[in-house]
PDB file of C-alpha atoms in Angstrom:
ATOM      1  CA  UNK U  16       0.000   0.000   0.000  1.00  0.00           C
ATOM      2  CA  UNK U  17       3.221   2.120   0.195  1.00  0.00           C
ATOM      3  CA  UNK U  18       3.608   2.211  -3.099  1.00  0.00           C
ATOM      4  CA  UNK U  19       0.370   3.538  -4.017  1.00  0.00           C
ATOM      5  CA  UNK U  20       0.983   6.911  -2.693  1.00  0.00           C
ATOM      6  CA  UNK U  21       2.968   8.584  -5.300  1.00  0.00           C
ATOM      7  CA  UNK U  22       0.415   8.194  -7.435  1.00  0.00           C
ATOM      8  CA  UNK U  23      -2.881   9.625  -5.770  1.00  0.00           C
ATOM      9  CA  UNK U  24      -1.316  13.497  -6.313  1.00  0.00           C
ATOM     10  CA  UNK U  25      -0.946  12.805  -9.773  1.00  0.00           C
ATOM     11  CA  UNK U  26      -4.034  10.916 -10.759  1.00  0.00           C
ATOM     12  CA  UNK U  27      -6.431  13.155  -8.990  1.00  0.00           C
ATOM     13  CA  UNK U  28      -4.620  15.882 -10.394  1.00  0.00           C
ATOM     14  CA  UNK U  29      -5.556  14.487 -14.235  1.00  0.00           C
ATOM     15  CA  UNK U  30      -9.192  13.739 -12.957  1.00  0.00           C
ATOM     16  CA  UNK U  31      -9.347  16.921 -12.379  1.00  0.00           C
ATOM     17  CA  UNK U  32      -8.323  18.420 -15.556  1.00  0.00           C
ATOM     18  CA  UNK U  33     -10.305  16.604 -17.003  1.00  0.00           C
ATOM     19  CA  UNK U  34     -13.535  17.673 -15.217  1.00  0.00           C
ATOM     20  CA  UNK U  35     -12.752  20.697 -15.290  1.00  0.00           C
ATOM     21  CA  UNK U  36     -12.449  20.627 -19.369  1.00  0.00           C
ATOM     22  CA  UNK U  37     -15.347  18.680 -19.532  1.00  0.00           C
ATOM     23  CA  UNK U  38     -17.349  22.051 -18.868  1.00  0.00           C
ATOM     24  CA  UNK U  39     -16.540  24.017 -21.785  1.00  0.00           C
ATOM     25  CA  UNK U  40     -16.303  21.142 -24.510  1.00  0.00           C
ATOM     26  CA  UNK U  41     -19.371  19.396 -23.615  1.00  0.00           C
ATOM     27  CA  UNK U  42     -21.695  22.457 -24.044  1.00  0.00           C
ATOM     28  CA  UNK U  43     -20.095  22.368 -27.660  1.00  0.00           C
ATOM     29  CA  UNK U  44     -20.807  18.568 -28.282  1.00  0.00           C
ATOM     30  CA  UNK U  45     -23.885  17.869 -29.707  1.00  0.00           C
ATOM     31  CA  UNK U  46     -25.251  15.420 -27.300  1.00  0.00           C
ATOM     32  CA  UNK U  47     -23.116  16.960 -23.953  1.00  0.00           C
ATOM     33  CA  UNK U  48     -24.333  13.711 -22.118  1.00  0.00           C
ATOM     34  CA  UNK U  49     -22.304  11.248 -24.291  1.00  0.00           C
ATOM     35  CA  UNK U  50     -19.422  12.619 -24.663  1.00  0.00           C
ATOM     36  CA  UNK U  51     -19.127  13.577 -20.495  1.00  0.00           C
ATOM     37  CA  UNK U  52     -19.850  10.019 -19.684  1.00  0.00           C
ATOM     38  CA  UNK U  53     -17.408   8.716 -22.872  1.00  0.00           C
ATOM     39  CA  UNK U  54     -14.564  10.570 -21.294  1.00  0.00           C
ATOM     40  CA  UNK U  55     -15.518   9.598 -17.938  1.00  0.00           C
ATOM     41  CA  UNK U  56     -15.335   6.103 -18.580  1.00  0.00           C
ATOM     42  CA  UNK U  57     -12.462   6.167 -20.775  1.00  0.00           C
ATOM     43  CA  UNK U  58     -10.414   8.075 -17.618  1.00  0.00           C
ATOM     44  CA  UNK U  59     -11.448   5.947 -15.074  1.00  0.00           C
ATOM     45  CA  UNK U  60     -10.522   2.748 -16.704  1.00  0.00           C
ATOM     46  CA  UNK U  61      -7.064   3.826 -18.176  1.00  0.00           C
ATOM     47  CA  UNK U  62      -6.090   5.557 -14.992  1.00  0.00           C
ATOM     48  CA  UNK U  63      -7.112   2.218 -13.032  1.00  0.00           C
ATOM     49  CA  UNK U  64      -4.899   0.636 -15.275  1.00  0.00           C
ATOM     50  CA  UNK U  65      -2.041   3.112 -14.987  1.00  0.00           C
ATOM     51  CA  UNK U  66      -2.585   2.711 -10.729  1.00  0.00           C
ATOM     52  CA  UNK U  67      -2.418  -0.514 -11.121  1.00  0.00           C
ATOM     53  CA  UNK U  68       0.560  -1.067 -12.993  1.00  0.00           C
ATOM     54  CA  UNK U  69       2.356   1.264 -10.758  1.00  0.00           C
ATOM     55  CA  UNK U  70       1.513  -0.917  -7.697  1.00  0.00           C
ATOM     56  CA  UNK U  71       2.538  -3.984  -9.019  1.00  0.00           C
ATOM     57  CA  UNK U  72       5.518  -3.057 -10.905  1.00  0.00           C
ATOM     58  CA  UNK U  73       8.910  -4.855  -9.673  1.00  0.00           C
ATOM     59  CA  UNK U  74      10.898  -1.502  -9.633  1.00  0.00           C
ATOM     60  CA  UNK U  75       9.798   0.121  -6.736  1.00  0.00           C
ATOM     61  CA  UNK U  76      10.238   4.041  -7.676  1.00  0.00           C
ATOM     62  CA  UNK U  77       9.299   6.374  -4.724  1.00  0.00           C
ATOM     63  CA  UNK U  78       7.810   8.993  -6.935  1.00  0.00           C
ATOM     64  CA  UNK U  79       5.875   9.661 -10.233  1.00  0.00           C
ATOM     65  CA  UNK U  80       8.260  12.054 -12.262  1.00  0.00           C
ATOM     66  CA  UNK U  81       7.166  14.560 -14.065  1.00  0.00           C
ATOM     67  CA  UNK U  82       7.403  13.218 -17.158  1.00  0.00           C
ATOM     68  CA  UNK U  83       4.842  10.527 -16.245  1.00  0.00           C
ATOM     69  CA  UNK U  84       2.582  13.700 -14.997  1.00  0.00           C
ATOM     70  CA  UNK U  85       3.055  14.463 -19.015  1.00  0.00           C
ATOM     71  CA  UNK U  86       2.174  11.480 -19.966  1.00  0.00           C
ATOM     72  CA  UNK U  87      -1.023  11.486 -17.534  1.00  0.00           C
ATOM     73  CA  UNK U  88      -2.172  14.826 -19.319  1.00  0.00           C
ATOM     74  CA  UNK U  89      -2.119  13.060 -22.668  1.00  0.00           C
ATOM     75  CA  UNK U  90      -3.825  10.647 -21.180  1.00  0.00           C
ATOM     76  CA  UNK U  91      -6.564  13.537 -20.426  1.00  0.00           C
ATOM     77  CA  UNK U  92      -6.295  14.668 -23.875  1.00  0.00           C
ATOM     78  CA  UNK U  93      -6.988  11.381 -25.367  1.00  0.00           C
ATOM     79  CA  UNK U  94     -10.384  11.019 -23.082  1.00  0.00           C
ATOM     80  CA  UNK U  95     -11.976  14.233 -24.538  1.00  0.00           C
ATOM     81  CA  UNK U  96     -11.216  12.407 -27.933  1.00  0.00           C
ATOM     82  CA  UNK U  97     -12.478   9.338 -26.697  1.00  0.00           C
ATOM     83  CA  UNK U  98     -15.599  11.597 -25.775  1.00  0.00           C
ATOM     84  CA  UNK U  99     -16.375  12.249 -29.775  1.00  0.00           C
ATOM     85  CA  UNK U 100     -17.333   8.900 -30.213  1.00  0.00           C
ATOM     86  CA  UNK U 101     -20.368   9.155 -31.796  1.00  0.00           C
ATOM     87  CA  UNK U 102     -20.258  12.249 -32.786  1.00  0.00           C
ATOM     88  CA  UNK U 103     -17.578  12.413 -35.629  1.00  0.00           C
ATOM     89  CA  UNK U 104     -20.191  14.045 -38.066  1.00  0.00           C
ATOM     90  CA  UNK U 105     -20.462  17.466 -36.565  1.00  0.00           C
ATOM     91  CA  UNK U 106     -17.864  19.986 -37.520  1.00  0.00           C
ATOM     92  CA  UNK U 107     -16.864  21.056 -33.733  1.00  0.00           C
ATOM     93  CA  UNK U 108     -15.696  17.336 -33.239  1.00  0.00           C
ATOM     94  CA  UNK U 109     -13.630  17.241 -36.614  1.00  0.00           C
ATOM     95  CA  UNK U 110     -11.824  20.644 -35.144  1.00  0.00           C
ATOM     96  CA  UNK U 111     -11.394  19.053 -31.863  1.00  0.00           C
ATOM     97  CA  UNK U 112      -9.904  16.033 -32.647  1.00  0.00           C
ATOM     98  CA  UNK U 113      -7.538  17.805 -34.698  1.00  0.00           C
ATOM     99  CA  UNK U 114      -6.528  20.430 -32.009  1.00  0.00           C
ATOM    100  CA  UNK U 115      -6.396  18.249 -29.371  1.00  0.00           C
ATOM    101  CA  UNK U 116      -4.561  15.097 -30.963  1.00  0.00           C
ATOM    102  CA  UNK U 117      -2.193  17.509 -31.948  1.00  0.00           C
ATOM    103  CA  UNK U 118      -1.552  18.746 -28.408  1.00  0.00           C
ATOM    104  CA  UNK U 119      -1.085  14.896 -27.421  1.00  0.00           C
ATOM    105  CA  UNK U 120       1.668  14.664 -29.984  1.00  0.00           C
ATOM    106  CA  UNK U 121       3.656  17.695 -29.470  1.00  0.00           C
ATOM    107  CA  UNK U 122       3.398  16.873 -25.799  1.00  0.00           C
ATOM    108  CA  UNK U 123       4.499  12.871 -26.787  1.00  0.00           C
ATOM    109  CA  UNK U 124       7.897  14.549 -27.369  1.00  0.00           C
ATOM    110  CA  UNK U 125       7.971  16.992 -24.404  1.00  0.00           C
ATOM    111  CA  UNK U 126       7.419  14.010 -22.067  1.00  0.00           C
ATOM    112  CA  UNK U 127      10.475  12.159 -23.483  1.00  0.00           C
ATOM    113  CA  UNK U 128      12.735  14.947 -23.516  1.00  0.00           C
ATOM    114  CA  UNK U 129      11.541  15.763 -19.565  1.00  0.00           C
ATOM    115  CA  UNK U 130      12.402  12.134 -18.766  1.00  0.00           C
ATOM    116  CA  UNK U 131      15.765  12.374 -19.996  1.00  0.00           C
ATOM    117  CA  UNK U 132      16.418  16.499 -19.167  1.00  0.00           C
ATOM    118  CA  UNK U 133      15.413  15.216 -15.348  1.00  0.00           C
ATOM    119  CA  UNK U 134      16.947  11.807 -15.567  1.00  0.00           C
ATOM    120  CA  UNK U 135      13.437  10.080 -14.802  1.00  0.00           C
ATOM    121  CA  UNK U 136      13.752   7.438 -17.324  1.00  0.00           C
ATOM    122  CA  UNK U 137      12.024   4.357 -16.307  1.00  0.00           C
ATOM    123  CA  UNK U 138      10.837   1.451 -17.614  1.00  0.00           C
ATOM    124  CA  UNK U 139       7.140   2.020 -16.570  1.00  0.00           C
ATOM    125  CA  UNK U 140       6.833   5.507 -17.721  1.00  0.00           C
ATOM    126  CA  UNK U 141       8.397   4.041 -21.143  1.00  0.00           C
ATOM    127  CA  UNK U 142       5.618   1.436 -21.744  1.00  0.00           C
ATOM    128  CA  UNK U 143       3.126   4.249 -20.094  1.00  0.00           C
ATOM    129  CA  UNK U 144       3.611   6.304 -22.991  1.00  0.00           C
ATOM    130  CA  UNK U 145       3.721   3.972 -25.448  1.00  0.00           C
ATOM    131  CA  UNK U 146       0.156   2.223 -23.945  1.00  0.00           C
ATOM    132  CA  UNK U 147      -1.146   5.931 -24.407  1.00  0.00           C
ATOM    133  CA  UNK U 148       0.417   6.235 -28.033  1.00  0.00           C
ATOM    134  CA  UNK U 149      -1.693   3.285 -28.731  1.00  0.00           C
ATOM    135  CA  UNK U 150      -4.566   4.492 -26.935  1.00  0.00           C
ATOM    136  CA  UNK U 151      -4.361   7.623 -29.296  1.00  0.00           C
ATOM    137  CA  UNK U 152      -3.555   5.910 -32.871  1.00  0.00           C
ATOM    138  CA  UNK U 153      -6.951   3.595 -31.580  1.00  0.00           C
ATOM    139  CA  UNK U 154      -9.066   6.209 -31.082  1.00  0.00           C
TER     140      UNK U 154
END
């Protein structure tokens, strides 16, 4: 239960984010309800997935890092993309996806170049990005 510290800050952090952006997109979106509960669900189950792996992995790193705090808000950014699930026919969704998909890329590099600037290279934030890179190309 140590171990799952380090990550509470950091998750919560992302929830919140993504709540928070949830207000002014989903008034856009056509049908507000879907898309909230869309990214809901798709940032509750990949951020159980992300605290889980951190609990059971066999390195035992006392913190998060910043550059898996990057990671985590591309991991917000591909939610609200998740979100336009069903509604890929309205213009404001074609915009968004575009704007925001580009955000996750740019920051794809930032979080690599953070890892090594702050020598926080590890092997879970490696496969956390690339699990999120997948996410992305899947959505």
């Amino acid at each position: 239960m140590q171990n799952t510290r380090p990550i509470v800050l950091p998750l919560f952090a992302a929830l919140s984010v993504l709540v928070i952006g949830l207000v002014p997109i989903s008034s856009l979106a056509g049908s507000a309800r879907q898309f909230t509960v869309t990214a809901l669900l798709a940032f509750l189950s990949s951020g159980g997935v992300v605290a889980l792996a951190w609990t059971r992995q066999q390195n035992r790193q006392h913190r998060f890092g910043p550059a898996n705090s990057v990671t985590f808000l591309r991991a917000v950014l591909v939610c609200w993309i998740a979100g336009t699930i069903g509604q890929a026919g309205s213009d404001w969704a074609s915009w968004f996806i575009v704007a925001i998909g580009t955000t996750a890329l740019v920051l794809d590099g930032v979080d690599g170049w953070i890892a090594r600037k702050y020598r926080c290279v590890s092997e879970f934030g490696a496969r956390f990005d690339q699990e999120i890179d997948a996410l992305l190309i899947l959505l």
